[in-house]
JSON list of C-alpha atoms in Angstrom, two decimals:
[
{"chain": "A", "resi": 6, "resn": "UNK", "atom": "CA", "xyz": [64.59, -63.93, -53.72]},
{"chain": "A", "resi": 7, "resn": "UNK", "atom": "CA", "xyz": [67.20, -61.36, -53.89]},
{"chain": "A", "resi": 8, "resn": "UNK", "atom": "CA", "xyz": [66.46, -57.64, -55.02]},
{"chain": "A", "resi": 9, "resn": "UNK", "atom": "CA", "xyz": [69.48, -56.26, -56.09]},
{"chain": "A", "resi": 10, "resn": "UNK", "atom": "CA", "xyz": [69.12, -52.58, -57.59]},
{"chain": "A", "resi": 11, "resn": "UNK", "atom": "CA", "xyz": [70.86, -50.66, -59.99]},
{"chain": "A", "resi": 12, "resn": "UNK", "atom": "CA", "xyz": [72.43, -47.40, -59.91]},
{"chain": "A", "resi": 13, "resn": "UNK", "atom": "CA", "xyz": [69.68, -46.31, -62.29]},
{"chain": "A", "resi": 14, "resn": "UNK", "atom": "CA", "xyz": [66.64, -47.43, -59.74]},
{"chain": "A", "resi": 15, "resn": "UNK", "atom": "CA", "xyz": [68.92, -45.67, -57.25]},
{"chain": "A", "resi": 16, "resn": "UNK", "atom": "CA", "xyz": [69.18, -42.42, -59.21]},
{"chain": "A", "resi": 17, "resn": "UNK", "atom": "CA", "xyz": [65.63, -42.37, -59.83]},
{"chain": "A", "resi": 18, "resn": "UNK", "atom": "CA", "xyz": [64.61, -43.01, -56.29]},
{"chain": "A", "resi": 19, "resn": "UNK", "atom": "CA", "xyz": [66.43, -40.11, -55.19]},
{"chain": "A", "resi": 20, "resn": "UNK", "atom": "CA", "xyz": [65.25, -37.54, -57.68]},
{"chain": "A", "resi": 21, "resn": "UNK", "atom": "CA", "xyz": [61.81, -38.92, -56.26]},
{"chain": "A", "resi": 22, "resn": "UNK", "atom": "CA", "xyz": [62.58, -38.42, -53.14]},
{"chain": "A", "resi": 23, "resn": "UNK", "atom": "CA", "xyz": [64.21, -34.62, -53.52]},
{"chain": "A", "resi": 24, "resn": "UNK", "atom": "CA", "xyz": [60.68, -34.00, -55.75]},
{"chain": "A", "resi": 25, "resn": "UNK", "atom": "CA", "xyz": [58.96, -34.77, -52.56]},
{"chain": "A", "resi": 26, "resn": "UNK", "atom": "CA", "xyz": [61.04, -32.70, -50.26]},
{"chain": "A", "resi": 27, "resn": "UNK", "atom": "CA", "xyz": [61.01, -29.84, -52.73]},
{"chain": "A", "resi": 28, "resn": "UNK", "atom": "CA", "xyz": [57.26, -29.95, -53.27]},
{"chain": "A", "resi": 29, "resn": "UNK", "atom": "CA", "xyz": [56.78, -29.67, -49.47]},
{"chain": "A", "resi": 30, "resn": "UNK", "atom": "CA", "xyz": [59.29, -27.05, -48.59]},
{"chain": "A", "resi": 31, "resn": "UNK", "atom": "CA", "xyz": [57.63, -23.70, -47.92]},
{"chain": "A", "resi": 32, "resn": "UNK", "atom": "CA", "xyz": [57.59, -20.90, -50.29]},
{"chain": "A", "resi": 33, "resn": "UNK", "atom": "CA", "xyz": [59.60, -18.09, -49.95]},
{"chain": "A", "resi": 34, "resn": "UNK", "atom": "CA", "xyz": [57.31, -14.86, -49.84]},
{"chain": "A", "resi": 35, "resn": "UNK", "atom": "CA", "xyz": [57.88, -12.41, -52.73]},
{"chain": "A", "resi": 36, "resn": "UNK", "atom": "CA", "xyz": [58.23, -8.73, -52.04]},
{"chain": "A", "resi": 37, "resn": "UNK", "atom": "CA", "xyz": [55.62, -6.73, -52.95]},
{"chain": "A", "resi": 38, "resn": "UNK", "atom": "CA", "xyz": [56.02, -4.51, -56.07]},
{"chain": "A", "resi": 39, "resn": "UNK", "atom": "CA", "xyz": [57.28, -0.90, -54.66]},
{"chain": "A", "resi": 40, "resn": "UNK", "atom": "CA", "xyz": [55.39, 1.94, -57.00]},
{"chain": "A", "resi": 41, "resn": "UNK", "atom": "CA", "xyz": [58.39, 4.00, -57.89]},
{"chain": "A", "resi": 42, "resn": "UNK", "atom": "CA", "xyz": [56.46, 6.32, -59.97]},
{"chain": "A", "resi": 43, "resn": "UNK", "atom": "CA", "xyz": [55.11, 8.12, -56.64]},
{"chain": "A", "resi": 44, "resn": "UNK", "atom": "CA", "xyz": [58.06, 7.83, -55.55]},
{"chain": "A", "resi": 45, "resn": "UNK", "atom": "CA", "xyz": [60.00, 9.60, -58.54]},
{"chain": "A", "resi": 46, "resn": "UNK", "atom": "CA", "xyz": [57.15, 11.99, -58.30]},
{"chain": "A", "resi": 47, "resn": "UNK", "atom": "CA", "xyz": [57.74, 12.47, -54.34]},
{"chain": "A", "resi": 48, "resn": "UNK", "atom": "CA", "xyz": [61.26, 13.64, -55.18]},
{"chain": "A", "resi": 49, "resn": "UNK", "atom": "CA", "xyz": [60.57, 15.63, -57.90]},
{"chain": "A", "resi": 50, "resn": "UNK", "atom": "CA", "xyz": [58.22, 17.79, -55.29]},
{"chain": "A", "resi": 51, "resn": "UNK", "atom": "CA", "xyz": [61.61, 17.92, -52.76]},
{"chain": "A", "resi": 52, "resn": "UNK", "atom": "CA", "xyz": [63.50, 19.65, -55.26]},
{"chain": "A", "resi": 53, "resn": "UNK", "atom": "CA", "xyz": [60.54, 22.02, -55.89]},
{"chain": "A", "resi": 54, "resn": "UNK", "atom": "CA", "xyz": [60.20, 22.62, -52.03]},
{"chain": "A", "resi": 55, "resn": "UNK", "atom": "CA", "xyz": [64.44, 22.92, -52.19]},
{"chain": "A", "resi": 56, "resn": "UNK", "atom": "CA", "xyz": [63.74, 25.95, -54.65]},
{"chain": "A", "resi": 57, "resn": "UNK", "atom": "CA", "xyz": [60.93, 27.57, -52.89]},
{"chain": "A", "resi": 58, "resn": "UNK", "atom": "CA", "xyz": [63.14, 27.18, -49.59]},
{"chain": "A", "resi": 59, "resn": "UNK", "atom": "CA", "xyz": [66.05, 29.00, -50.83]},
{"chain": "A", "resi": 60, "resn": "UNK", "atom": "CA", "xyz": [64.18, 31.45, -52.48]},
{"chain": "A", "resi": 61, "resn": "UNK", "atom": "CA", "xyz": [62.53, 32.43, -49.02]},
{"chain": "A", "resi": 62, "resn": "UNK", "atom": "CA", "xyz": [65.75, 32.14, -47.52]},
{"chain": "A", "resi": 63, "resn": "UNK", "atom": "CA", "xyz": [64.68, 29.50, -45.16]},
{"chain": "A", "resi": 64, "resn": "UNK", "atom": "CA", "xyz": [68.07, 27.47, -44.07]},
{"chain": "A", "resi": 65, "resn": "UNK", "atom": "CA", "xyz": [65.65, 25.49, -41.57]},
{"chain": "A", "resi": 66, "resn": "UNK", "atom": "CA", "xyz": [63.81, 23.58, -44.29]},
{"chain": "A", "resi": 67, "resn": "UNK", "atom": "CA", "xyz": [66.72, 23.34, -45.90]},
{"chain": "A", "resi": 68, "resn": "UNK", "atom": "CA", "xyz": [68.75, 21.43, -43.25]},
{"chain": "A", "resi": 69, "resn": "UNK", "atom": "CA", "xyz": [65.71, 19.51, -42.55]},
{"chain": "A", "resi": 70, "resn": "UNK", "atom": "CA", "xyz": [65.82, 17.95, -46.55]},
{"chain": "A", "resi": 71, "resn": "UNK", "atom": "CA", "xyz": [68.86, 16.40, -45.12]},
{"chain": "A", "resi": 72, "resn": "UNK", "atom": "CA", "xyz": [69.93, 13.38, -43.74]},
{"chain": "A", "resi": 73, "resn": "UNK", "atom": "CA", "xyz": [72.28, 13.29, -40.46]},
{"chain": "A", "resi": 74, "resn": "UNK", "atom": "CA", "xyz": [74.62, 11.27, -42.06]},
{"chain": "A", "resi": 75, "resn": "UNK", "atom": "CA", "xyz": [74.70, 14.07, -45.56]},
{"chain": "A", "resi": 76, "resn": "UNK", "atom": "CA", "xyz": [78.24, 13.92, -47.48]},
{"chain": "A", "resi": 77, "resn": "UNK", "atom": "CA", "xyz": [78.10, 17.01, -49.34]},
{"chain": "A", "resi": 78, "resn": "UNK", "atom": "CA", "xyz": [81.04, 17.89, -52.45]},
{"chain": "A", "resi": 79, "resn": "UNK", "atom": "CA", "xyz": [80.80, 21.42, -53.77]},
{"chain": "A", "resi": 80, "resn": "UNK", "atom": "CA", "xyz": [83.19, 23.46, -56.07]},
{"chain": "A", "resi": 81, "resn": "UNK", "atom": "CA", "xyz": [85.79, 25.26, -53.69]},
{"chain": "A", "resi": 82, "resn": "UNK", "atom": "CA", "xyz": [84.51, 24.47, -50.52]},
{"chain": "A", "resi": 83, "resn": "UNK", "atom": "CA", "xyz": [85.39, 21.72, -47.46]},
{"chain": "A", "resi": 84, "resn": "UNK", "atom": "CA", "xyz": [83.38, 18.75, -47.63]},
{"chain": "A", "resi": 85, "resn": "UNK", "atom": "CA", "xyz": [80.09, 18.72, -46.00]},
{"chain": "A", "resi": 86, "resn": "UNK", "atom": "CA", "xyz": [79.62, 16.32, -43.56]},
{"chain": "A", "resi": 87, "resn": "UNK", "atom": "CA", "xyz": [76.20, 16.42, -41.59]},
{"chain": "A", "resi": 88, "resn": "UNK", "atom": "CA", "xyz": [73.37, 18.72, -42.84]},
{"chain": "A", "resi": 89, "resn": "UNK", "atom": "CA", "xyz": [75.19, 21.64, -41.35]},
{"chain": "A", "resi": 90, "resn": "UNK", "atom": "CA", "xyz": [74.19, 24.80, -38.76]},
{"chain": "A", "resi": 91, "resn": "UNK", "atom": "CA", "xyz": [70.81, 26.33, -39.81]},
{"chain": "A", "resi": 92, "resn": "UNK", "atom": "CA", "xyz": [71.99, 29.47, -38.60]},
{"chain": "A", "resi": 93, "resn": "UNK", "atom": "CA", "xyz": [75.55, 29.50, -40.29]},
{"chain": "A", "resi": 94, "resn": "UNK", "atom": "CA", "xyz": [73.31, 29.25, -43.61]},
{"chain": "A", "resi": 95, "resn": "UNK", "atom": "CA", "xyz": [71.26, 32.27, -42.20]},
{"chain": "A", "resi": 96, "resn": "UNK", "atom": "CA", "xyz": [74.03, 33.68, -41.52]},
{"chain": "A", "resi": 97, "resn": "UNK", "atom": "CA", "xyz": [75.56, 33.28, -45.45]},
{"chain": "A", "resi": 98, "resn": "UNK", "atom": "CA", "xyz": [71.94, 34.32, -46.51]},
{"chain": "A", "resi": 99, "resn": "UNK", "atom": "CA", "xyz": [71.50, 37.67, -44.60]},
{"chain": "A", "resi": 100, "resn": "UNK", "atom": "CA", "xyz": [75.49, 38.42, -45.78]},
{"chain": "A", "resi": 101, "resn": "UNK", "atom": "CA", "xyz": [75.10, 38.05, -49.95]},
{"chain": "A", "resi": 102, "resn": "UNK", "atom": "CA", "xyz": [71.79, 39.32, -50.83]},
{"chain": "A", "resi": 103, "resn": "UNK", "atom": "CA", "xyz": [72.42, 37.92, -54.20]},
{"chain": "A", "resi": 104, "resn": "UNK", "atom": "CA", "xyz": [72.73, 34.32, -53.23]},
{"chain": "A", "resi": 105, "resn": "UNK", "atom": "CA", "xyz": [70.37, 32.21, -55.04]},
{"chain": "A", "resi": 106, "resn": "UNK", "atom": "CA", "xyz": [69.92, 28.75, -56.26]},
{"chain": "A", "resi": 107, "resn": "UNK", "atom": "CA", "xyz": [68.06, 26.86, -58.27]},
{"chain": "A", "resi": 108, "resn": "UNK", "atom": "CA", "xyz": [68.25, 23.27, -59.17]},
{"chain": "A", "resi": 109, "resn": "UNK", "atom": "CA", "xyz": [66.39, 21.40, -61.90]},
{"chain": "A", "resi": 110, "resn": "UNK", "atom": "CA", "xyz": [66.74, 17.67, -62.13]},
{"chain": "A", "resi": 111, "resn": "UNK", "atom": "CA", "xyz": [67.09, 15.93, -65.52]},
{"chain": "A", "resi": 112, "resn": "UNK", "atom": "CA", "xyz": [66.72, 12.48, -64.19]},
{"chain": "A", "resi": 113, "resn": "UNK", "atom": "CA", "xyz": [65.24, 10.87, -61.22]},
{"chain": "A", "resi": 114, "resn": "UNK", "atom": "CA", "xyz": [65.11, 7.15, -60.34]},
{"chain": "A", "resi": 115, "resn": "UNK", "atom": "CA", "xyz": [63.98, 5.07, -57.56]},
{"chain": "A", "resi": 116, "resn": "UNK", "atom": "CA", "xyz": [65.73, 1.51, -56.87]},
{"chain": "A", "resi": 117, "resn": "UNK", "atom": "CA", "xyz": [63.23, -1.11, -57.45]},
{"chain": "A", "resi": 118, "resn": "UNK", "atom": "CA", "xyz": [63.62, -1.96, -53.60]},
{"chain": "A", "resi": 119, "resn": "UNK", "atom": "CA", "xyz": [62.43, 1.71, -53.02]},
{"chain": "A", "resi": 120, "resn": "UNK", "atom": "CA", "xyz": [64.24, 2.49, -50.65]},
{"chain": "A", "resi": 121, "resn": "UNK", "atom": "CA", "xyz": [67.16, 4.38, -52.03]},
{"chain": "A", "resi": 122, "resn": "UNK", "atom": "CA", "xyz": [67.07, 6.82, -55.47]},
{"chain": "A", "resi": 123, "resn": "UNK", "atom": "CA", "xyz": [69.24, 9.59, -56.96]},
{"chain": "A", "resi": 124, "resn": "UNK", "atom": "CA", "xyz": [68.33, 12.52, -59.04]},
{"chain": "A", "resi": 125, "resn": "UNK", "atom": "CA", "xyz": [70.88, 14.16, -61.98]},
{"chain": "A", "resi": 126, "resn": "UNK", "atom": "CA", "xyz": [70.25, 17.59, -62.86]},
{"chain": "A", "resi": 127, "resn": "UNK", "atom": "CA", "xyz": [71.67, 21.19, -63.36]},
{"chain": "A", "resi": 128, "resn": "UNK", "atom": "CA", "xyz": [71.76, 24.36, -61.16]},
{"chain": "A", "resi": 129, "resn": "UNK", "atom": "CA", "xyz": [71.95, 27.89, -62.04]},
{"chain": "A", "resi": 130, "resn": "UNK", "atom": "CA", "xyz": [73.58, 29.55, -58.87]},
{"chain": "A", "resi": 131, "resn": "UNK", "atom": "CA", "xyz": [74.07, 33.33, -58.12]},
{"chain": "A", "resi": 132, "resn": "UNK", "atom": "CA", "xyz": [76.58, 34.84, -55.67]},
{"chain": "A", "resi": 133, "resn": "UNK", "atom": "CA", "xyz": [78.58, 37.85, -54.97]},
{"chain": "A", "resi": 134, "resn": "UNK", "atom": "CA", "xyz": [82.17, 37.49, -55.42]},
{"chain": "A", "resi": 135, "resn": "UNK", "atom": "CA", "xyz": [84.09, 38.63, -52.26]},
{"chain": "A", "resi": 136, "resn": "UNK", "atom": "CA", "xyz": [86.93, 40.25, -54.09]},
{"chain": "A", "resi": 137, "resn": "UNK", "atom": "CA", "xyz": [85.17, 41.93, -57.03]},
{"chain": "A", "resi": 138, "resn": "UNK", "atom": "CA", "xyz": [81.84, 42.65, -55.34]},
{"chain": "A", "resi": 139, "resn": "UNK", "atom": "CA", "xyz": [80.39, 41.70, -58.75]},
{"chain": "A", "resi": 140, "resn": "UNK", "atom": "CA", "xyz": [77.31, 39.50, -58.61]},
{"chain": "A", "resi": 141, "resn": "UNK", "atom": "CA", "xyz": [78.16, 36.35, -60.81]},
{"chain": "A", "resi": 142, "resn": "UNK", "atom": "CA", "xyz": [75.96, 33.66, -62.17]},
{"chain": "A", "resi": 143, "resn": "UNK", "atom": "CA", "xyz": [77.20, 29.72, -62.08]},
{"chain": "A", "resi": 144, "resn": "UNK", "atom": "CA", "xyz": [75.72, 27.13, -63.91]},
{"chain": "A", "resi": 145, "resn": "UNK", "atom": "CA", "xyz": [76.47, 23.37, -62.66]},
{"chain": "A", "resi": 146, "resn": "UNK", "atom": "CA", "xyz": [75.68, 19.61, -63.09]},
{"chain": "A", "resi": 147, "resn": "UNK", "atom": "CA", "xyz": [74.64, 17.77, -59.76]},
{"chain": "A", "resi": 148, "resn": "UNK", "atom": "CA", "xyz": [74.12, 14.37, -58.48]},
{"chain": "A", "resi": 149, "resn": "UNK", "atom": "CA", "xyz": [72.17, 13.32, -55.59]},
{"chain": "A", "resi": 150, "resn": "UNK", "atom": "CA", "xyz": [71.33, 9.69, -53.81]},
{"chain": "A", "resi": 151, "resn": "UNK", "atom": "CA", "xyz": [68.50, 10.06, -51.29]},
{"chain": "A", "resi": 152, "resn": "UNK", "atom": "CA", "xyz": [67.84, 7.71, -48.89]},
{"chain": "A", "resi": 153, "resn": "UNK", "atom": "CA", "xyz": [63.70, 7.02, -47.92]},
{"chain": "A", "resi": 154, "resn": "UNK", "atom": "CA", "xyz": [62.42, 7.49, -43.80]},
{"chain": "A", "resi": 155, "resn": "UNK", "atom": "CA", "xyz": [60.52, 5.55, -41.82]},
{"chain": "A", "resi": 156, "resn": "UNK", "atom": "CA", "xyz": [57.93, 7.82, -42.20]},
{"chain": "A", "resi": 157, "resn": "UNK", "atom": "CA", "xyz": [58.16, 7.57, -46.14]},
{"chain": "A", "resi": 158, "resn": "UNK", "atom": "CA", "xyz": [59.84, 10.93, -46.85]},
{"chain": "A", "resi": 159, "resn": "UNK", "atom": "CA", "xyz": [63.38, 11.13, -48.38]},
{"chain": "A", "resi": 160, "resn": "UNK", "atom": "CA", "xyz": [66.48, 12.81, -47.44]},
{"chain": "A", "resi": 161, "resn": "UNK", "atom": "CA", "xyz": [69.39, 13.76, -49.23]},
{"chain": "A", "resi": 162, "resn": "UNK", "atom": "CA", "xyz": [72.18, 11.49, -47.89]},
{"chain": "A", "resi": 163, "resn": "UNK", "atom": "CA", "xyz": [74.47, 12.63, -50.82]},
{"chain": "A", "resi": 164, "resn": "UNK", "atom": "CA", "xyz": [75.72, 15.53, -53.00]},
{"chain": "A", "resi": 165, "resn": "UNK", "atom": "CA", "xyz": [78.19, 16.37, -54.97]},
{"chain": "A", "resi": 166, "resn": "UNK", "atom": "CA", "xyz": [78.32, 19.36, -57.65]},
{"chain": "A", "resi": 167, "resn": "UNK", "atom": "CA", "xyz": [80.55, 20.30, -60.37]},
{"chain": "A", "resi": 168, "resn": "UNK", "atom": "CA", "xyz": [80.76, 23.52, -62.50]},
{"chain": "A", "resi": 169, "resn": "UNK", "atom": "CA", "xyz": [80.16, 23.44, -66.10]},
{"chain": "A", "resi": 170, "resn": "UNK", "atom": "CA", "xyz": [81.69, 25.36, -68.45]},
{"chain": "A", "resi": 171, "resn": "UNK", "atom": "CA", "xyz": [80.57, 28.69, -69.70]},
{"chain": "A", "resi": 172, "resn": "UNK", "atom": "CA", "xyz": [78.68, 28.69, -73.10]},
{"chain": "A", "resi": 173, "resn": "UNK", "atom": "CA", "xyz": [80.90, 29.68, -75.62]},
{"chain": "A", "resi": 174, "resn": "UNK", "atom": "CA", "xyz": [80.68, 33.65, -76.93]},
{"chain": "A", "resi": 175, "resn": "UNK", "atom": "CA", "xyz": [78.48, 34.01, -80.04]},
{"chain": "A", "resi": 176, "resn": "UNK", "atom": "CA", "xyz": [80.35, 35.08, -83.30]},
{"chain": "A", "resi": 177, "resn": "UNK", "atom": "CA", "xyz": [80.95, 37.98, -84.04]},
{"chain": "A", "resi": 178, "resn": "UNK", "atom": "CA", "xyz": [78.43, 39.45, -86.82]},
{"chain": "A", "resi": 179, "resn": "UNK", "atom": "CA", "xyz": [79.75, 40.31, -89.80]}
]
């Protein structure tokens, strides 16, 4: 007797035979679901802590919020690379009594891997202008990617900040 098969029987006995080998290949494991929310809410209490550190003047804690490898872009200054000299921010603190900052962020996400996020928000800055001696107030927009530590906290691995125009004058009353 001769068994001669078709290129049907053929197709089907491979698609059998790739079920099989499917159905016996091991799973790959699925991630387990990061919780951003904490997350969103961890970063949310770093820009609080940012604000209570540079209203106590304390440029320690505030290098410390940064990451070694910080790229930092602000209005009229060199770029920032590295989370700088705690003592040349001393230093800029003990020489302008009027510097403040405060920073407010307007959105904050977490990537779903949780490992990196970024934050958008505004500032409202105060300085005293070298030439005029006139304390001035700046308002800006900022962006900022943080990348998470082993140890679960977050550092700011990038910043840059850009100045926003002043509100207009009201009109005049009649």
């Amino acid at each position: 007797m001769n068994h001669q098969t078709t290129p049907f029987a053929r197709a089907i006995v491979a698609a059998a035979a790739l079920a099989a080998l499917a159905a016996c290949a091991p799973r790959t494991a699925t991630a387990p679901a990061v919780d951003t929310s904490k997350d969103v809410a961890a970063l949310k209490a770093a820009a609080a802590d940012f604000n209570a550190a540079y209203k106590a003047r304390a440029a320690d804690k505030l290098s410390a919020m940064d990451a070694p490898d910080l790229i930092a872009y602000f209005p009229s200054a060199p770029v920032q690379n590295g989370p700088g000299d705690a003592k040349a921010q001393a230093a800029q603190f003990a020489a302008d009594p009027a510097m403040s900052v405060v920073i407010t962020p307007d959105r904050t996400e977490v990537a779903k891997s949780g490992d990196l996020a970024y934050a958008v928000g505004h500032a409202e800055a105060s300085n005293t202008n070298p030439k005029t001696h006139a304390v001035e107030h700046n308002a800006s927009g900022y962006v900022a990617v943080f990348r998470k530590q082993a140890d679960g906290s977050w550092k700011t691995i990038a910043v840059a900040v850009s100045p926003t125009p002043a509100a207009p004058a009201a009109p005049a009353k009649p």
